[in-house]
Coordinates of C-alpha atoms in Angstrom, one line a residue:
X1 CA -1.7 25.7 3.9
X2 CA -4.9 27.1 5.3
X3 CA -6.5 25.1 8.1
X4 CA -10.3 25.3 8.7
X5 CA -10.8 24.8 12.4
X6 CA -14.6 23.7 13.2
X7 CA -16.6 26.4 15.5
X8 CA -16.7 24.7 19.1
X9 CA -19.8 26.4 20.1
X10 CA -21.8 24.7 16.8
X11 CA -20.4 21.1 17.2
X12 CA -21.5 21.5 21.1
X13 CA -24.8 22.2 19.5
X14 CA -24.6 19.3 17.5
X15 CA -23.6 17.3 20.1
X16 CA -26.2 18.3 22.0
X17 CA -28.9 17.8 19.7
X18 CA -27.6 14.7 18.3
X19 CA -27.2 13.0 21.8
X20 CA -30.6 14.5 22.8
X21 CA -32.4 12.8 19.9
X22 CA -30.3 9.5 20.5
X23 CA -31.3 9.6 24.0
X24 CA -35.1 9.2 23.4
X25 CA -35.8 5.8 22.1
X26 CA -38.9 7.0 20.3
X27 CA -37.1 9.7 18.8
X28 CA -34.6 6.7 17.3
X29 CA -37.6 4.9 16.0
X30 CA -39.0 7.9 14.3
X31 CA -35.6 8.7 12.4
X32 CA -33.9 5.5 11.2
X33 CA -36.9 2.8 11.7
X34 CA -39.9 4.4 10.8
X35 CA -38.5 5.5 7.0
X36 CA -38.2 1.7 6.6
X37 CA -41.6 1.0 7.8
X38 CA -43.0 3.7 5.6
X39 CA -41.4 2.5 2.6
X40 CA -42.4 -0.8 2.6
X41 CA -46.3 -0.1 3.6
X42 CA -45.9 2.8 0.6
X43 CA -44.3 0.7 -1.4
X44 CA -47.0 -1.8 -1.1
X45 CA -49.9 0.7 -0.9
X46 CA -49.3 3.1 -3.4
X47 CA -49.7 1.5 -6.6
X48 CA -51.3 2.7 -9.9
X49 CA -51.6 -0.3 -11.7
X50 CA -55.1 -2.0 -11.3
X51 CA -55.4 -5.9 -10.2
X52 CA -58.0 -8.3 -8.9
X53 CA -60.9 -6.8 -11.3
X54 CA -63.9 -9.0 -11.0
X55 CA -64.5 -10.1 -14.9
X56 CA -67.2 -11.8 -16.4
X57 CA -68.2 -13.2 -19.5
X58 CA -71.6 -13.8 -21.4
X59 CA -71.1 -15.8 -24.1
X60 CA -72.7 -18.8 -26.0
X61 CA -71.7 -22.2 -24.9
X62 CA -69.0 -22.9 -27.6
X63 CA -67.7 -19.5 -28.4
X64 CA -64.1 -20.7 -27.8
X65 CA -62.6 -17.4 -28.6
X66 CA -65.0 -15.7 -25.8
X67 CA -63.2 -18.8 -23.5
X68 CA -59.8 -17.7 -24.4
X69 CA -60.2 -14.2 -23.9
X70 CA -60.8 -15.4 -20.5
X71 CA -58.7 -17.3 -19.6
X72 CA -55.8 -14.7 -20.7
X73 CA -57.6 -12.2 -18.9
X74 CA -57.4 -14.3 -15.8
X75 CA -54.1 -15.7 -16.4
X76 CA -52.8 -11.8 -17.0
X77 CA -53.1 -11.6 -12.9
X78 CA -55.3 -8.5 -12.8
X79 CA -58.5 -10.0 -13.6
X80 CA -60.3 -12.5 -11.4
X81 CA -63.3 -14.5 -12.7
X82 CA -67.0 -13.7 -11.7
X83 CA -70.5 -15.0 -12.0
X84 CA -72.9 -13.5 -13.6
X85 CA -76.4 -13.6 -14.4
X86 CA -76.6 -13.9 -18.7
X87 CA -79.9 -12.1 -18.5
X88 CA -79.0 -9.9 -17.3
X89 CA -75.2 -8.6 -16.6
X90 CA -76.3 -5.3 -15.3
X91 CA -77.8 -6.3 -12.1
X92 CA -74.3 -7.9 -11.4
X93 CA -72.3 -4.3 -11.9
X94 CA -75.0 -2.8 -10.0
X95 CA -75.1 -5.5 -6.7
X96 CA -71.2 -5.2 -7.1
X97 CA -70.7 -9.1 -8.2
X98 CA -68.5 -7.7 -11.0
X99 CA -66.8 -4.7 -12.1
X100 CA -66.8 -5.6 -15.9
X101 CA -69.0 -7.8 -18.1
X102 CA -67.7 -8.9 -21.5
X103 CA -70.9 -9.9 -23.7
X104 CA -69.8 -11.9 -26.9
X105 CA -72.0 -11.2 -30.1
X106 CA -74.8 -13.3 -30.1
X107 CA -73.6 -16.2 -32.6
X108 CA -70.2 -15.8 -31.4
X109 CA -66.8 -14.3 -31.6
X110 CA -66.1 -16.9 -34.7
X111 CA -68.8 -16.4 -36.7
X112 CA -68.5 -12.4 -36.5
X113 CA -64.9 -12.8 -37.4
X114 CA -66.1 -15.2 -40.4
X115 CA -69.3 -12.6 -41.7
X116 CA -66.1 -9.7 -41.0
X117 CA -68.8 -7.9 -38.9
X118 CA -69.8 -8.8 -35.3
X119 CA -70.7 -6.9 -32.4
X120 CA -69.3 -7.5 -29.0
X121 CA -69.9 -5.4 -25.5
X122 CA -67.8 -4.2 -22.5
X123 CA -69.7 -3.2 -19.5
X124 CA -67.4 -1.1 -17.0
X125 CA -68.8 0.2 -13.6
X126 CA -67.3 3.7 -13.8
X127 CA -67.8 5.0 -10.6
X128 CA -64.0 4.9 -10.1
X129 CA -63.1 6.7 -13.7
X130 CA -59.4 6.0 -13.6
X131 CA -60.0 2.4 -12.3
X132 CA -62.7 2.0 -15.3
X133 CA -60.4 3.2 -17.8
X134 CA -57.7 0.8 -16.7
X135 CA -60.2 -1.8 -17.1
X136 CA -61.2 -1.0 -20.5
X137 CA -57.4 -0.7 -22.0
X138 CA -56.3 -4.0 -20.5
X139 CA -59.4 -5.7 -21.8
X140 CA -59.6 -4.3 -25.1
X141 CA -55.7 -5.1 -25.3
X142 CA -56.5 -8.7 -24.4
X143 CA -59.1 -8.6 -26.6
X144 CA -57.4 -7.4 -29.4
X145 CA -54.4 -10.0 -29.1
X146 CA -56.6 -12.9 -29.2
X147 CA -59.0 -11.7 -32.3
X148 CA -55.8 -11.0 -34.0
X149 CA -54.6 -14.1 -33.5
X150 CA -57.9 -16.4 -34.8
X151 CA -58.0 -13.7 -37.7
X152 CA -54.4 -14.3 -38.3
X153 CA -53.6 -10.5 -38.8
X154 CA -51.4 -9.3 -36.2
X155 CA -53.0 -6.5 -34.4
X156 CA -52.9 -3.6 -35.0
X157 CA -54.7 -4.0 -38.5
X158 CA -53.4 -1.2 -40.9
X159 CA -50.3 -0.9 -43.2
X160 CA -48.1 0.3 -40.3
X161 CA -46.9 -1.7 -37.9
X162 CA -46.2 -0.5 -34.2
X163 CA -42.7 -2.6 -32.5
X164 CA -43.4 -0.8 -28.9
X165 CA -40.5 -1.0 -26.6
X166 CA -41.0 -0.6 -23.0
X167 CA -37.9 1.5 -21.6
X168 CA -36.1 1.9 -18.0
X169 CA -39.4 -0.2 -16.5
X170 CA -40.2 -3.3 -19.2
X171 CA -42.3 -4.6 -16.8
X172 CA -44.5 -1.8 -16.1
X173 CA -44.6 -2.3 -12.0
X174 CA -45.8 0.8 -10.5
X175 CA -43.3 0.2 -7.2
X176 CA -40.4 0.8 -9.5
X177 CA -41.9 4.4 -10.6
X178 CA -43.2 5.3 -7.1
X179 CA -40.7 4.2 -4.7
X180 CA -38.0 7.3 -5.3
X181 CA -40.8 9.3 -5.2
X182 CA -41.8 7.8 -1.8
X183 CA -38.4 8.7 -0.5
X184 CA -39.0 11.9 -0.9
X185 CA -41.9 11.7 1.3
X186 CA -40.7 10.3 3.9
X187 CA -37.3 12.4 4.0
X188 CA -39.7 15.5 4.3
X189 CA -40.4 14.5 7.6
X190 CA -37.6 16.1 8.6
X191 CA -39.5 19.5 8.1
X192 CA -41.5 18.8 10.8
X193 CA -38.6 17.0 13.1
X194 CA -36.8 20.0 12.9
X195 CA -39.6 22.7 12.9
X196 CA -40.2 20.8 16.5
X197 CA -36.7 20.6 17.5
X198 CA -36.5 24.4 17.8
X199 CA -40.3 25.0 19.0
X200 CA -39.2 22.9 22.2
X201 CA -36.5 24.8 23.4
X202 CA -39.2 27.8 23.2
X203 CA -41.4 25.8 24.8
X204 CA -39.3 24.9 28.0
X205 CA -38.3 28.2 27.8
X206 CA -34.3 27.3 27.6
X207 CA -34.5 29.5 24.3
X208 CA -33.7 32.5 26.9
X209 CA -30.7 30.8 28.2
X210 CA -28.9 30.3 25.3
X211 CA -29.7 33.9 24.2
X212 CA -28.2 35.5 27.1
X213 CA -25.4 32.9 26.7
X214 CA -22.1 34.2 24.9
X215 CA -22.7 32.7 21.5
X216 CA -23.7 34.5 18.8
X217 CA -27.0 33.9 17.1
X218 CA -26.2 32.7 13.9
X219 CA -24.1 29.6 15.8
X220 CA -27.2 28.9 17.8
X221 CA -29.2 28.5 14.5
X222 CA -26.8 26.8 12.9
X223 CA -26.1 24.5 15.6
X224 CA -29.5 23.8 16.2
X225 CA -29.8 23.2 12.4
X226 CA -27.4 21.1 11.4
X227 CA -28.1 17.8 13.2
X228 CA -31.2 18.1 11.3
X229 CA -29.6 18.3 7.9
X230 CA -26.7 15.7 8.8
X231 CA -30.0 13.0 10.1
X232 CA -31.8 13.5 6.7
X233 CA -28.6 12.7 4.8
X234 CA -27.6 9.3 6.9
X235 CA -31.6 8.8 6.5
X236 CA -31.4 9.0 2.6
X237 CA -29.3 5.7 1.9
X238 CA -31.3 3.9 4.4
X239 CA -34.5 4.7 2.6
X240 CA -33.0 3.9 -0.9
X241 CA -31.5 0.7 0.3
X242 CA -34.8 -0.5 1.7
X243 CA -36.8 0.7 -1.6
X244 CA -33.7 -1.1 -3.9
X245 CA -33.0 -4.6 -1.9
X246 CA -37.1 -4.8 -1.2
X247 CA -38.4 -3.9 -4.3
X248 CA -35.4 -4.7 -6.7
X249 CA -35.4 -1.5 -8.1
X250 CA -32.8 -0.9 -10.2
X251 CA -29.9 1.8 -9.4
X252 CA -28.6 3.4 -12.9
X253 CA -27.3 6.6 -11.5
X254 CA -24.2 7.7 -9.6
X255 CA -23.7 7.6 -6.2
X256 CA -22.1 11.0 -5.9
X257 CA -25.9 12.5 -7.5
X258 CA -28.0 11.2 -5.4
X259 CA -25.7 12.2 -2.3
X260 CA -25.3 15.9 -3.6
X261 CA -29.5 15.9 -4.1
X262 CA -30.5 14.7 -0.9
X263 CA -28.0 16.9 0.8
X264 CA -29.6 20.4 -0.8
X265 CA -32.9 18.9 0.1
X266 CA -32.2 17.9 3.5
X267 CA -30.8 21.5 3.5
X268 CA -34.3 23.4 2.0
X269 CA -36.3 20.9 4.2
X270 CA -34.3 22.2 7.5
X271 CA -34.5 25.5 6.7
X272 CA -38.3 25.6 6.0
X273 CA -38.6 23.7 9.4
X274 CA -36.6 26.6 11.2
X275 CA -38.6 28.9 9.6
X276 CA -41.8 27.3 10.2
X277 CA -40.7 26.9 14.5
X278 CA -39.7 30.7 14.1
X279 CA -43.5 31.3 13.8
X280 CA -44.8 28.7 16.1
X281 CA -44.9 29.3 19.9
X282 CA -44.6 25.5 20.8
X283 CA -44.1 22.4 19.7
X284 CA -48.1 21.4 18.6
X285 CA -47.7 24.7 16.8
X286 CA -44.7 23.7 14.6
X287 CA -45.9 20.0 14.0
X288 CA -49.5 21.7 12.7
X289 CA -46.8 24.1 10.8
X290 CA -45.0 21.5 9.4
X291 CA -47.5 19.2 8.1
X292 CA -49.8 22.4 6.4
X293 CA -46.6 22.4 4.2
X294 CA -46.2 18.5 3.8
X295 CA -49.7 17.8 2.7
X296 CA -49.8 20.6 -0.4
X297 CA -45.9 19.9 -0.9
X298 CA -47.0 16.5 -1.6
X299 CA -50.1 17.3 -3.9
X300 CA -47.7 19.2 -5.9
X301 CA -44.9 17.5 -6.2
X302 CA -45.4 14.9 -9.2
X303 CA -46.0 12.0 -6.5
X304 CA -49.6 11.0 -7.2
X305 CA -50.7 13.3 -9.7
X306 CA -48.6 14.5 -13.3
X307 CA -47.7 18.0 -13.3
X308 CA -48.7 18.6 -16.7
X309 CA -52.2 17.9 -16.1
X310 CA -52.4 20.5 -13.7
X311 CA -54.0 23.9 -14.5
X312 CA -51.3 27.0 -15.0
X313 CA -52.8 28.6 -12.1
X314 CA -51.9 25.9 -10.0
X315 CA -49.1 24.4 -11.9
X316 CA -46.9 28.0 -11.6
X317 CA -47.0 27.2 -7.6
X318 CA -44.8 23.6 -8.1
X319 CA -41.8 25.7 -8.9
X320 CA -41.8 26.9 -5.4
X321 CA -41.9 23.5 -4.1
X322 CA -38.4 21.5 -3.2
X323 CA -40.3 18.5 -3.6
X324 CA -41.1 18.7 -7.1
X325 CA -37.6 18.7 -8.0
X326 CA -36.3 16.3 -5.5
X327 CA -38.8 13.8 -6.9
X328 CA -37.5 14.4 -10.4
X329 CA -33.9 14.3 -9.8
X330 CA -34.7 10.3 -8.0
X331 CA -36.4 9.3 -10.7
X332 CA -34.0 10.2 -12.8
X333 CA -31.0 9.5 -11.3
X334 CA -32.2 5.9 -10.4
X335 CA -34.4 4.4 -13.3
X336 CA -32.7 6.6 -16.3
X337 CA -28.7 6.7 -14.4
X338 CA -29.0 10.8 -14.4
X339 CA -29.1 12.7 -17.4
X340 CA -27.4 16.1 -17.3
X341 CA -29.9 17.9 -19.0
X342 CA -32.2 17.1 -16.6
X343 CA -30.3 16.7 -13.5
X344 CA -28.6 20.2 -13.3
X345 CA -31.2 22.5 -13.8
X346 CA -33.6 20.4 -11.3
X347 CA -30.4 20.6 -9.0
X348 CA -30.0 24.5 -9.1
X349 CA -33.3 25.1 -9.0
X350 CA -33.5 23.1 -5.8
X351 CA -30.3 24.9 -4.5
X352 CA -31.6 28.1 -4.8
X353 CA -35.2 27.3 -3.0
X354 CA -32.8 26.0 -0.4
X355 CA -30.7 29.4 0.0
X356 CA -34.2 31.7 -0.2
X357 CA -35.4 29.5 2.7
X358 CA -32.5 29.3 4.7
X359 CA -32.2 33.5 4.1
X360 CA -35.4 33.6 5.2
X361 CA -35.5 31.4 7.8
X362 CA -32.6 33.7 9.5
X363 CA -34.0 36.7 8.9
X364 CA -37.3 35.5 10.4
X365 CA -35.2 34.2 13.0
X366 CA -33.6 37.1 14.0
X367 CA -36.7 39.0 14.0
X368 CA -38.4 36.8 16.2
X369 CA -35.4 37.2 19.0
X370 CA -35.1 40.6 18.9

């Protein structure tokens, strides 16, 4: 029976670092409280779907269809109800009393349904596009539902009907699409935690002590490494947990998945720190470092934006990013319970970004000692 005996010179490295991160208070905060913090202001923060829209109406006393769009525009939750002037709506988008105007046809919702021709108006400040286009689809929806009912045709009119099923997120919150995704975010910290861990010893110039030490220097960078790695992975169920118990957003995947992805990322995101310190000469160095790769690692990574609507000059670039696949392995994993068609090539991709950095991280490492 073959019996792997741990290196003592890396666990004394990893005693070293862990107990030297423990020992700072602030350092404690910033690993296991401030992931908690993030997520719940992210969670919070972050959200695409649009509410408290200032809506008004302009519509002749009795036009009791105009009333009920209303009021199921208000009672919807994303609309709140706003005065404006019937001469003139306009002024009201423009002195930002409202950001939508319905106008009812002249005689009425009723009677335009009853001549089958009627004219009705939806005044949208655009300044924000994608908030304006939010606008007008929940509107028109409401709209559409309440015509259809005082026509009695069920909307859409047409000879085919359309029985929509919401999947994996019926009730279309946001939080439960952008929380795993958050995660990621937050876990990437752990570029610039460990880009810094390895600028400081430069810094304080113990980086010379350990080299003319009798270790070898692939134990010192591992050693200094794998704290890192092993703080990202007891980080990852904390995150989840506050992102699932908060936000009730439901777990569908396997355990084992979700443990095996956060461990090659915490393994790419170390190894892009260490290569990031190898290049820095202290500490305000590799934090700069460290965040010039968080903030286009983010824009890239299927967070905020959709990949597919990015340009192919731009969208050839995410494959090179961990973050991109990390983000789609958690939301797959969590809201669709891992499919393998989608899990395993995201996975090896994500391995082998994690072995290019970590060769490169050496090698740079290496050359930077010698």
């Amino acid at each position: 029976m073959i019996r792997i005996r741990p290196n003592p010179v890396i666990l004394g490295f990893i005693r070293k670092e862990l107990s030297q991160a423990f020992r700072d208070r602030r350092m404690v905060g910033l690993l296991f409280i401030a992931p908690v913090v993030q997520m719940t202001l992210f969670g919070y923060a972050l959200r695409t779907d649009i509410k408290n829209i200032r809506l008004g109406v302009v519509a002749a006393p009795g036009d009791r269809i105009a009333a009920r769009i209303a009021e199921r525009a208000y009672a919807s939750g994303y609309f709140l109800p706003a005065k404006v002037d019937r001469a003139d709506p306009y002024e009201d988008l423009a002195a930002g009393r409202a950001d939508a105007v319905l106008v009812a046809p002249p005689h009425g919702f009723t009677r335009a349904i009853g001549r089958g021709a009627g004219r009705a108006q939806l005044l949208v400040d655009a300044t924000n596009a994608v908030r304006a286009r939010a606008v007008e689809g929940y509107l028109t929806g409401i709209a559409a539902g309440v015509l259809g009912d005082a026509a009695g045709t069920a909307p859409p009119a047409g000879p085919v009907r359309f029985d929509v099923r919401v999947l994996y997120n019926p009730t279309m919150e946001s939080s439960i699409f952008m929380i795993p995704a958050l995660a990621v975010l937050v876990l990437s910290l752990m570029v610039i935690l460990t880009a810094m861990g390895l600028a400081r010893e430069k810094e304080l110039g113990t980086m010379e002590m350990l080299l003319s030490a009798p270790v070898s220097r692939w134990e010192i960078l591992a050693g200094k490494t794998i704290p890192y790695v092993l703080m990202a992975f007891v980080n990852t169920p904390i995150v989840l947990a506050g992102g699932i118990l908060w936000f009730e957003v439901p777990f569908r995947g396997a355990v084992w998945m979700v443990a095996l992805s956060a461990f090659v990322f915490a393994i790419a995101t170390s190894s892009i720190g260490t290569l990031i310190s190898s290049l820095a000469r202290n500490q305000q160095q590799a934090m700069i470092g460290g965040f010039l790769f968080m903030l286009p690692g983010m824009m890239l990574s299927g967070v905020f934006f959709p990949l597919e609507n990015m340009p192919s000059a731009v969208y050839w670039i995410t494959y090179f990013n961990p973050l991109r696949y990390f983000v789609t392995l958690l939301r797959n994993i969590i809201l669709k319970g891992g499919s393998p068609e989608v899990v395993w090539p995201n996975l090896a991709a994500m391995a082998a970004l994690a072995i290019c950095a970590a060769w490169l991280a050496v090698k740079r490492f290496r050359q930077t000692l010698n």
